[in-house]
CSV table of C-alpha atoms (C1' of nucleotides) in Angstrom, one decimal:
chain,number,residue,atom,x,y,z
Y,1,UNK,CA,63.2,61.1,153.4
Y,2,UNK,CA,60.9,63.3,151.2
Y,3,UNK,CA,58.0,64.7,153.1
Y,4,UNK,CA,54.7,63.5,151.7
Y,5,UNK,CA,53.1,66.4,149.8
Y,6,UNK,CA,49.6,64.8,149.8
Y,7,UNK,CA,48.6,66.2,153.1
Y,8,UNK,CA,49.6,69.7,152.1
Y,9,UNK,CA,47.9,69.3,148.8
Y,10,UNK,CA,44.7,68.3,150.5
Y,11,UNK,CA,44.8,71.3,152.8
Y,12,UNK,CA,45.6,73.6,149.8
Y,13,UNK,CA,42.7,72.2,147.7
Y,14,UNK,CA,40.3,72.2,150.6
Y,15,UNK,CA,41.3,75.8,151.4
Y,16,UNK,CA,40.4,76.8,147.8
Y,17,UNK,CA,37.2,74.8,147.6
Y,18,UNK,CA,36.0,75.9,151.1
Y,19,UNK,CA,36.4,79.4,149.9
Y,20,UNK,CA,34.8,78.9,146.5
Y,21,UNK,CA,31.9,76.6,147.5
Y,22,UNK,CA,31.7,76.9,151.2
Y,23,UNK,CA,32.8,74.3,153.8
Y,24,UNK,CA,29.5,72.5,154.1
Y,25,UNK,CA,29.0,72.2,150.4
Y,26,UNK,CA,32.5,70.9,149.7
Y,27,UNK,CA,32.7,67.1,150.0
Y,28,UNK,CA,35.6,64.7,150.2
Y,29,UNK,CA,34.8,63.6,146.7
Y,30,UNK,CA,35.2,67.2,145.5
Y,31,UNK,CA,38.6,67.5,147.0
Y,32,UNK,CA,39.6,64.0,145.9
Y,33,UNK,CA,38.5,64.6,142.3
Y,34,UNK,CA,40.6,67.7,142.1
Y,35,UNK,CA,43.7,65.9,143.3
Y,36,UNK,CA,43.1,62.6,141.5
Y,37,UNK,CA,43.4,60.6,144.7
Y,38,UNK,CA,41.2,58.1,146.3
Y,39,UNK,CA,38.4,59.2,148.6
Y,40,UNK,CA,39.4,56.6,151.1
Y,41,UNK,CA,42.9,57.9,151.3
Y,42,UNK,CA,41.8,60.9,153.3
Y,43,UNK,CA,41.5,58.9,156.5
Y,44,UNK,CA,45.3,58.3,156.6
Y,45,UNK,CA,46.0,62.0,156.7
Y,46,UNK,CA,42.9,63.3,158.6
Y,47,UNK,CA,40.5,61.7,161.0
Y,48,UNK,CA,37.5,63.8,160.1
Y,49,UNK,CA,36.3,66.5,157.8
Y,50,UNK,CA,36.5,68.9,160.7
Y,51,UNK,CA,40.2,68.1,161.1
Y,52,UNK,CA,40.7,69.3,157.5
Y,53,UNK,CA,38.9,72.5,158.3
Y,54,UNK,CA,41.0,72.9,161.4
Y,55,UNK,CA,44.2,72.6,159.3
Y,56,UNK,CA,42.8,74.9,156.7
Y,57,UNK,CA,42.2,77.6,159.3
Y,58,UNK,CA,45.6,77.1,160.7
Y,59,UNK,CA,47.1,77.4,157.3
Y,60,UNK,CA,45.2,80.6,156.7
Y,61,UNK,CA,46.3,82.0,160.0
Y,62,UNK,CA,49.9,81.3,159.1
Y,63,UNK,CA,49.6,82.8,155.7
Y,64,UNK,CA,48.0,85.8,157.1
Y,65,UNK,CA,50.7,86.3,159.6
Y,66,UNK,CA,53.3,86.1,156.9
Y,67,UNK,CA,51.4,88.6,154.8
Y,68,UNK,CA,51.1,91.1,157.6
Y,69,UNK,CA,54.8,90.7,158.3
Y,70,UNK,CA,55.6,91.3,154.6
Y,71,UNK,CA,53.4,94.4,154.7
Y,72,UNK,CA,55.4,95.8,157.6
Y,73,UNK,CA,58.6,95.3,155.5
Y,74,UNK,CA,57.2,96.8,152.3
Y,75,UNK,CA,55.6,99.8,153.9
Y,76,UNK,CA,57.5,102.1,156.2
Y,77,UNK,CA,54.7,104.2,157.6
Y,78,UNK,CA,51.6,103.1,159.6
Y,79,UNK,CA,49.3,104.8,157.0
Y,80,UNK,CA,51.0,103.0,154.2
Y,81,UNK,CA,50.5,99.7,156.0
Y,82,UNK,CA,46.9,100.3,156.6
Y,83,UNK,CA,46.5,101.1,153.0
Y,84,UNK,CA,48.0,97.8,152.1
Y,85,UNK,CA,45.0,96.3,153.9
Y,86,UNK,CA,42.5,98.5,152.2
Y,87,UNK,CA,44.0,97.7,148.8
Y,88,UNK,CA,43.2,94.0,149.2
Y,89,UNK,CA,39.8,94.7,147.7
Y,90,UNK,CA,41.5,95.7,144.5
Y,91,UNK,CA,44.3,93.2,144.6
Y,92,UNK,CA,42.1,90.2,145.2
Y,93,UNK,CA,39.1,91.5,143.2
Y,94,UNK,CA,38.9,88.6,140.8
Y,95,UNK,CA,38.2,86.2,143.7
Y,96,UNK,CA,36.2,88.6,145.9
Y,97,UNK,CA,33.8,89.3,143.1
Y,98,UNK,CA,32.8,85.7,143.0
Y,99,UNK,CA,33.3,84.4,146.5
Y,100,UNK,CA,33.4,87.4,148.8
Y,101,UNK,CA,35.9,87.8,151.6
Y,102,UNK,CA,37.5,84.5,152.7
Y,103,UNK,CA,37.5,85.5,156.4
Y,104,UNK,CA,34.0,87.0,156.6
Y,105,UNK,CA,32.2,84.3,154.6
Y,106,UNK,CA,33.9,81.5,156.5
Y,107,UNK,CA,33.0,82.9,159.9
Y,108,UNK,CA,29.5,83.6,158.7
Y,109,UNK,CA,29.0,80.0,157.5
Y,110,UNK,CA,30.5,78.4,160.6
Y,111,UNK,CA,28.3,80.6,162.8
Y,112,UNK,CA,25.3,79.2,161.0
Y,113,UNK,CA,26.5,75.7,161.3
Y,114,UNK,CA,27.2,76.2,165.0
Y,115,UNK,CA,30.6,74.7,164.2
Y,116,UNK,CA,33.2,73.9,166.8
Y,117,UNK,CA,35.9,75.6,164.8
Y,118,UNK,CA,34.1,78.9,164.7
Y,119,UNK,CA,36.3,80.5,167.5
Y,120,UNK,CA,39.4,79.4,165.5
Y,121,UNK,CA,38.1,81.0,162.4
Y,122,UNK,CA,37.3,84.2,164.3
Y,123,UNK,CA,40.9,84.4,165.2
Y,124,UNK,CA,41.5,85.4,161.5
Y,125,UNK,CA,39.4,88.5,162.2
Y,126,UNK,CA,41.3,89.1,165.5
Y,127,UNK,CA,44.6,88.8,163.7
Y,128,UNK,CA,43.7,91.7,161.3
Y,129,UNK,CA,42.0,93.6,164.1
Y,130,UNK,CA,45.1,93.5,166.4
Y,131,UNK,CA,47.4,94.4,163.5
Y,132,UNK,CA,45.3,97.3,162.4
Y,133,UNK,CA,45.1,98.5,166.0
Y,134,UNK,CA,48.8,98.4,166.3
Y,135,UNK,CA,49.1,100.6,163.2
Y,136,UNK,CA,46.7,103.1,164.5
Y,137,UNK,CA,48.6,103.2,167.8
Y,138,UNK,CA,51.8,103.9,165.9
Y,139,UNK,CA,49.8,106.6,164.2
Y,140,UNK,CA,49.3,108.2,167.6
Y,141,UNK,CA,45.7,107.2,168.2
Y,142,UNK,CA,46.2,105.2,171.4
Y,143,UNK,CA,42.8,105.9,172.8
Y,144,UNK,CA,40.6,104.8,169.9
Y,145,UNK,CA,43.0,102.6,168.1
Y,146,UNK,CA,40.8,99.5,168.5
Y,147,UNK,CA,37.7,101.4,167.5
Y,148,UNK,CA,39.4,102.6,164.3
Y,149,UNK,CA,40.6,99.1,163.6
Y,150,UNK,CA,37.1,97.7,163.9
Y,151,UNK,CA,35.9,100.5,161.7
Y,152,UNK,CA,38.3,99.7,158.9
Y,153,UNK,CA,37.5,96.0,159.3
Y,154,UNK,CA,33.8,96.6,159.1
Y,155,UNK,CA,34.2,98.8,156.1
Y,156,UNK,CA,36.1,96.2,154.2
Y,157,UNK,CA,33.6,93.5,155.1
Y,158,UNK,CA,30.7,95.7,154.0
Y,159,UNK,CA,32.3,96.6,150.7
Y,160,UNK,CA,33.2,93.0,150.0
Y,161,UNK,CA,29.7,91.8,150.6
Y,162,UNK,CA,28.1,94.4,148.4
Y,163,UNK,CA,30.7,94.1,145.7
Y,164,UNK,CA,30.1,90.4,145.7
Y,165,UNK,CA,26.4,90.8,145.4
Y,166,UNK,CA,26.4,93.5,142.7
Y,167,UNK,CA,29.6,92.3,141.0
Y,168,UNK,CA,30.5,96.0,140.9
Y,169,UNK,CA,34.2,96.6,140.5
Y,170,UNK,CA,33.8,100.4,140.2
Y,171,UNK,CA,32.1,100.6,143.5
Y,172,UNK,CA,34.8,98.6,145.2
Y,173,UNK,CA,37.6,100.8,143.6
Y,174,UNK,CA,35.7,104.0,144.5
Y,175,UNK,CA,35.3,102.8,148.1
Y,176,UNK,CA,39.0,102.0,148.4
Y,177,UNK,CA,39.8,105.4,147.1
Y,178,UNK,CA,37.5,107.1,149.6
Y,179,UNK,CA,38.8,105.1,152.4
Y,180,UNK,CA,42.4,105.9,151.5
Y,181,UNK,CA,41.6,109.6,151.3
Y,182,UNK,CA,39.9,109.4,154.7
Y,183,UNK,CA,43.1,107.9,156.1
Y,184,UNK,CA,45.3,110.5,154.5
Y,185,UNK,CA,43.3,113.3,156.1
Y,186,UNK,CA,43.0,111.5,159.4
Y,187,UNK,CA,45.0,112.9,162.4
Y,188,UNK,CA,46.2,115.7,160.2
L,1,UNK,CA,-13.3,77.1,152.2
L,2,UNK,CA,-10.5,77.6,154.7
L,3,UNK,CA,-7.2,78.2,153.0
L,4,UNK,CA,-4.6,75.6,153.8
L,5,UNK,CA,-2.1,77.1,156.2
L,6,UNK,CA,0.5,74.3,155.6
L,7,UNK,CA,2.1,75.9,152.6
L,8,UNK,CA,2.5,79.2,154.5
L,9,UNK,CA,3.8,77.4,157.5
L,10,UNK,CA,6.4,75.6,155.4
L,11,UNK,CA,7.5,78.9,154.0
L,12,UNK,CA,7.6,80.5,157.4
L,13,UNK,CA,9.6,77.7,159.0
L,14,UNK,CA,11.9,77.4,156.0
L,15,UNK,CA,12.5,81.2,156.2
L,16,UNK,CA,13.5,80.9,159.8
L,17,UNK,CA,15.7,77.9,159.4
L,18,UNK,CA,17.4,79.1,156.2
L,19,UNK,CA,18.3,82.2,158.2
L,20,UNK,CA,19.5,80.3,161.3
L,21,UNK,CA,21.2,77.3,159.7
L,22,UNK,CA,21.7,78.4,156.1
L,23,UNK,CA,19.9,77.1,153.0
L,24,UNK,CA,22.1,74.2,152.2
L,25,UNK,CA,22.3,72.9,155.7
L,26,UNK,CA,18.6,72.9,156.2
L,27,UNK,CA,16.9,69.7,155.1
L,28,UNK,CA,13.3,68.8,154.4
L,29,UNK,CA,13.5,66.7,157.6
L,30,UNK,CA,14.4,69.7,159.6
L,31,UNK,CA,11.4,71.7,158.4
L,32,UNK,CA,9.1,68.7,158.7
L,33,UNK,CA,10.2,68.0,162.3
L,34,UNK,CA,9.5,71.6,163.3
L,35,UNK,CA,6.0,71.4,161.9
L,36,UNK,CA,5.2,67.9,162.8
L,37,UNK,CA,4.3,67.0,159.3
L,38,UNK,CA,5.5,64.2,157.0
L,39,UNK,CA,8.5,64.7,154.9
L,40,UNK,CA,6.7,63.3,151.9
L,41,UNK,CA,4.0,65.8,152.2
L,42,UNK,CA,6.2,68.6,150.8
L,43,UNK,CA,5.9,67.4,147.3
L,44,UNK,CA,2.2,68.4,147.2
L,45,UNK,CA,3.1,72.0,148.0
L,46,UNK,CA,6.5,72.4,146.4
L,47,UNK,CA,8.2,70.5,143.6
L,48,UNK,CA,11.7,71.0,144.7
L,49,UNK,CA,13.7,72.5,147.6
L,50,UNK,CA,14.7,75.3,145.3
L,51,UNK,CA,11.0,76.2,144.9
L,52,UNK,CA,10.8,76.6,148.7
L,53,UNK,CA,13.8,78.9,148.6
L,54,UNK,CA,12.1,80.9,145.8
L,55,UNK,CA,9.0,81.3,147.9
L,56,UNK,CA,11.0,82.2,150.9
L,57,UNK,CA,12.8,85.0,149.0
L,58,UNK,CA,9.5,86.2,147.6
L,59,UNK,CA,8.0,86.3,151.1
L,60,UNK,CA,11.1,88.2,152.3
L,61,UNK,CA,10.7,90.7,149.5
L,62,UNK,CA,7.1,91.3,150.3
L,63,UNK,CA,7.8,91.7,154.0
L,64,UNK,CA,10.6,94.1,153.3
L,65,UNK,CA,8.4,96.2,151.0
L,66,UNK,CA,5.8,96.4,153.8
L,67,UNK,CA,8.4,97.4,156.3
L,68,UNK,CA,9.8,100.1,154.1
L,69,UNK,CA,6.2,101.4,153.6
L,70,UNK,CA,5.6,101.4,157.3
L,71,UNK,CA,8.8,103.3,157.9
L,72,UNK,CA,7.6,106.0,155.5
L,73,UNK,CA,4.4,106.3,157.5
L,74,UNK,CA,6.2,106.3,160.8
L,75,UNK,CA,8.9,108.8,160.0
L,76,UNK,CA,8.2,112.1,158.4
L,77,UNK,CA,11.7,113.2,157.3
L,78,UNK,CA,14.2,111.5,155.0
L,79,UNK,CA,16.8,111.4,157.8
L,80,UNK,CA,14.4,109.9,160.2
L,81,UNK,CA,13.6,107.2,157.7
L,82,UNK,CA,17.3,106.4,157.0
L,83,UNK,CA,17.8,106.2,160.7
L,84,UNK,CA,15.0,103.6,160.8
L,85,UNK,CA,17.2,101.5,158.6
L,86,UNK,CA,20.3,102.1,160.7
L,87,UNK,CA,18.5,101.2,163.9
L,88,UNK,CA,17.8,97.7,162.6
L,89,UNK,CA,21.1,96.6,164.0
L,90,UNK,CA,19.8,97.4,167.5
L,91,UNK,CA,16.2,96.3,166.9
L,92,UNK,CA,17.1,92.9,165.6
L,93,UNK,CA,20.3,92.5,167.6
L,94,UNK,CA,19.3,89.2,169.2
L,95,UNK,CA,19.1,87.5,165.9
L,96,UNK,CA,22.0,89.4,164.2
L,97,UNK,CA,24.3,88.4,167.0
L,98,UNK,CA,23.8,84.7,166.2
L,99,UNK,CA,22.9,84.6,162.5
L,100,UNK,CA,24.2,87.9,161.0
L,101,UNK,CA,22.2,89.9,158.4
L,102,UNK,CA,19.4,87.8,156.7
L,103,UNK,CA,20.1,89.5,153.4
L,104,UNK,CA,23.8,89.5,153.4
L,105,UNK,CA,24.3,85.9,154.6
L,106,UNK,CA,21.8,84.5,152.2
L,107,UNK,CA,23.3,86.2,149.2
L,108,UNK,CA,26.8,85.2,150.2
L,109,UNK,CA,25.7,81.6,150.6
L,110,UNK,CA,23.8,81.4,147.3
L,111,UNK,CA,26.8,83.0,145.5
L,112,UNK,CA,29.0,80.2,146.8
L,113,UNK,CA,26.5,77.6,145.8
L,114,UNK,CA,26.2,79.2,142.4
L,115,UNK,CA,22.5,78.9,143.0
L,116,UNK,CA,20.0,79.9,140.3
L,117,UNK,CA,18.0,82.0,142.8
L,118,UNK,CA,20.9,84.3,143.6
L,119,UNK,CA,19.6,87.1,141.4
L,120,UNK,CA,16.3,86.9,143.2
L,121,UNK,CA,18.0,87.1,146.6
L,122,UNK,CA,20.1,90.1,145.4
L,123,UNK,CA,16.8,91.9,144.7
L,124,UNK,CA,16.6,92.2,148.5
L,125,UNK,CA,19.7,94.3,148.4
L,126,UNK,CA,18.4,96.3,145.5
L,127,UNK,CA,15.2,97.0,147.4
L,128,UNK,CA,17.0,98.6,150.3
L,129,UNK,CA,19.4,100.3,147.9
L,130,UNK,CA,16.7,102.0,145.9
L,131,UNK,CA,14.7,102.9,149.0
L,132,UNK,CA,17.8,104.5,150.6
L,133,UNK,CA,18.7,106.3,147.4
L,134,UNK,CA,15.2,107.7,147.3
L,135,UNK,CA,15.6,109.0,150.8
L,136,UNK,CA,18.9,110.7,150.0
L,137,UNK,CA,17.3,112.3,146.9
L,138,UNK,CA,14.6,113.7,149.1
L,139,UNK,CA,17.4,115.0,151.3
L,140,UNK,CA,18.7,116.9,148.3
L,141,UNK,CA,21.6,114.7,147.3
L,142,UNK,CA,20.5,113.9,143.8
L,143,UNK,CA,24.0,113.5,142.3
L,144,UNK,CA,25.5,111.0,144.8
L,145,UNK,CA,22.3,109.5,146.2
L,146,UNK,CA,23.1,106.1,145.0
L,147,UNK,CA,26.6,106.3,146.2
L,148,UNK,CA,25.4,107.3,149.7
L,149,UNK,CA,22.8,104.5,149.6
L,150,UNK,CA,25.6,102.0,148.9
L,151,UNK,CA,27.7,103.5,151.6
L,152,UNK,CA,25.0,103.0,154.2
L,153,UNK,CA,24.3,99.5,152.9
L,154,UNK,CA,27.9,98.6,153.1
L,155,UNK,CA,28.3,100.0,156.6
L,156,UNK,CA,25.4,97.9,157.9
L,157,UNK,CA,26.7,94.8,156.3
L,158,UNK,CA,30.2,95.3,157.7
L,159,UNK,CA,28.9,96.0,161.2
L,160,UNK,CA,26.6,93.0,161.1
L,161,UNK,CA,29.4,90.7,160.0
L,162,UNK,CA,31.8,91.9,162.7
L,163,UNK,CA,29.1,92.1,165.4
L,164,UNK,CA,28.2,88.5,164.5
L,165,UNK,CA,31.8,87.3,164.7
L,166,UNK,CA,32.7,89.1,167.9
L,167,UNK,CA,29.2,88.9,169.5
L,168,UNK,CA,29.9,92.5,170.5
L,169,UNK,CA,26.7,94.4,171.2
L,170,UNK,CA,28.5,97.6,172.4
L,171,UNK,CA,30.3,97.8,169.1
L,172,UNK,CA,27.1,97.5,167.2
L,173,UNK,CA,25.4,100.2,169.3
L,174,UNK,CA,28.3,102.5,169.1
L,175,UNK,CA,28.5,102.2,165.3
L,176,UNK,CA,24.8,102.9,165.0
L,177,UNK,CA,25.3,106.0,167.1
L,178,UNK,CA,28.2,107.2,165.0
L,179,UNK,CA,26.3,106.5,161.8
L,180,UNK,CA,23.3,108.5,163.0
L,181,UNK,CA,25.5,111.4,164.0
L,182,UNK,CA,27.1,111.3,160.6
L,183,UNK,CA,23.7,111.5,159.1
L,184,UNK,CA,22.6,114.4,161.3
L,185,UNK,CA,25.6,116.5,160.4
L,186,UNK,CA,25.4,115.6,156.7
L,187,UNK,CA,24.2,118.1,154.2
L,188,UNK,CA,24.1,120.6,157.1
J,1,DA,C1',-25.5,58.8,151.2
J,2,DA,C1',-22.5,58.9,147.3
J,3,DT,C1',-18.7,60.9,145.0
J,4,DT,C1',-15.2,63.9,144.0
J,5,DT,C1',-11.5,66.8,145.5
J,6,DG,C1',-7.9,68.5,148.7
J,7,DC,C1',-4.5,67.1,151.6
J,8,DT,C1',-1.5,64.0,154.2
J,9,DA,C1',1.4,60.0,156.0
J,10,DG,C1',4.6,56.7,155.1
J,11,DG,C1',7.9,54.8,152.7
J,12,DA,C1',10.6,53.5,148.4
J,13,DC,C1',14.1,55.3,145.5
J,14,DA,C1',18.9,56.3,143.9
J,15,DA,C1',22.5,59.3,145.1
J,16,DT,C1',25.6,61.1,148.1
J,17,DC,C1',27.4,62.1,152.6
J,18,DG,C1',31.4,61.2,156.1
J,19,DT,C1',33.6,57.4,158.0
J,20,DC,C1',36.3,53.4,158.2
J,21,DC,C1',38.4,48.9,157.0
J,22,DT,C1',41.5,46.0,154.3
J,23,DA,C1',44.5,44.6,150.8
J,24,DA,C1',48.0,46.2,147.8
J,25,DT,C1',51.7,49.1,146.5
J,26,DA,C1',55.8,52.2,147.4
J,27,DA,C1',59.5,53.7,150.0
J,28,DG,C1',63.0,53.2,153.2
J,29,DT,C1',66.1,50.3,156.2
J,30,DG,C1',68.6,46.3,157.6
P,1,DC,C1',68.2,40.7,149.1
P,2,DA,C1',64.5,40.5,152.9
P,3,DC,C1',61.8,43.2,156.0
P,4,DT,C1',59.5,47.0,158.1
P,5,DT,C1',57.1,51.1,157.5
P,6,DA,C1',54.6,54.7,154.9
P,7,DT,C1',51.2,55.6,151.8
P,8,DT,C1',47.5,54.5,148.7
P,9,DA,C1',43.3,52.6,146.2
P,10,DG,C1',39.0,50.6,146.4
P,11,DG,C1',35.1,49.6,148.4
P,12,DA,C1',31.8,48.6,152.3
P,13,DC,C1',29.0,50.8,156.0
P,14,DG,C1',25.0,53.2,157.8
P,15,DA,C1',23.0,57.5,157.7
P,16,DT,C1',20.9,61.2,155.3
P,17,DT,C1',19.9,63.8,151.2
P,18,DG,C1',16.1,65.4,147.7
P,19,DT,C1',12.7,63.4,145.1
P,20,DC,C1',8.7,60.9,144.1
P,21,DC,C1',4.8,57.4,144.4
P,22,DT,C1',0.8,55.5,146.4
P,23,DA,C1',-2.7,54.5,149.6
P,24,DG,C1',-5.8,56.6,152.7
P,25,DC,C1',-8.0,60.2,155.4
P,26,DA,C1',-10.7,64.6,155.5
P,27,DA,C1',-13.6,67.8,153.6
P,28,DA,C1',-16.6,69.6,150.5
P,29,DT,C1',-20.1,69.0,147.0
P,30,DT,C1',-23.7,66.7,144.8
DNA sequence: AATTTGCTAGGACAATCGTCCTAATAAGTG
DNA sequence: CACTTATTAGGACGATTGTCCTAGCAAATT
């Protein structure tokens, strides 16, 4: 009994297209064309377009959790882990340059659409926020750990938005460097 | 010969709806319904929807230029002027809470749509960037004036994005306070 | 009053949207 | 093999999209 891969392929392709083109601007036809499947076939796997979005968000949440877990294995100190987050701007530059931050742009769009899945999408932010806060707590900043987490989060969002607008890689790299330096000198 | 106000009303309403709902998600019908005019009437004033967007961007550019000029009149020192910019997050909080930053969200959306007017929209960013840079130059930071301008710009974008996602007014206020303090202590 | 011009309402147009139905095929089970 | 289930293709559906045409009203000018 081989599990049908179609459903996963739809989620995968929808994930990519939602990121590249936005949720509202991506149609069933777009996804179907990429997968060479029939448009009418969607209904067997998903009831509505919103259901696809829901699955995409869940998939992103899961992938993010795995990534954060991987970072904890790869980096032994809290500072090194936080830097993993900051380095995303360099690691994923090719995509960020064209499409911005996957989390920020999705939440922004769903907010404007007044979409029912907005709270679910915002959980992506919360995931990073809690994880960063935990790292700052381990760093010995119990009192303002959440504030620092929000600061790092806001920093990355701002840089991603500007780097996207100006397509300025040097700016992004420079900001990452500055932020890492700030972290190195923080708390001694 | 009374100038026809319809064209200006269309721009005005489109401006507001593009901000609240996004460009792509706002239809001719939406704008027409708000103004109680016929949908077919648009063609007399604008050839295409993209033309409306173009006019909206131009209107925003003009309004921004006037605002920056007003700030220069109202604030006598460069630091006071830069603070005017930072305070926007508090001043326009009611809107930012729901719709984010008008500039950032528009540029992000047009980037995803691969829209021809994206460069025009990005000029809104450039307007603020150059103005902030000028203020930092007057502050005596000739060498890194542009870098500082980008930093302030990125900061505001990040805070706006997060404040929108978490609907957190206290966070926004706190960040404004921190940023103003940073500015006060900068360059002595 | 007659005529031109500025502006508008209403609807037609093809295309596309998300949704949903049905018939046909593929896969799995007895 | 027959039979049930899982999956798919293709297209119909009503609604909505941006665009565009035309007839008619309103206003200004002659």
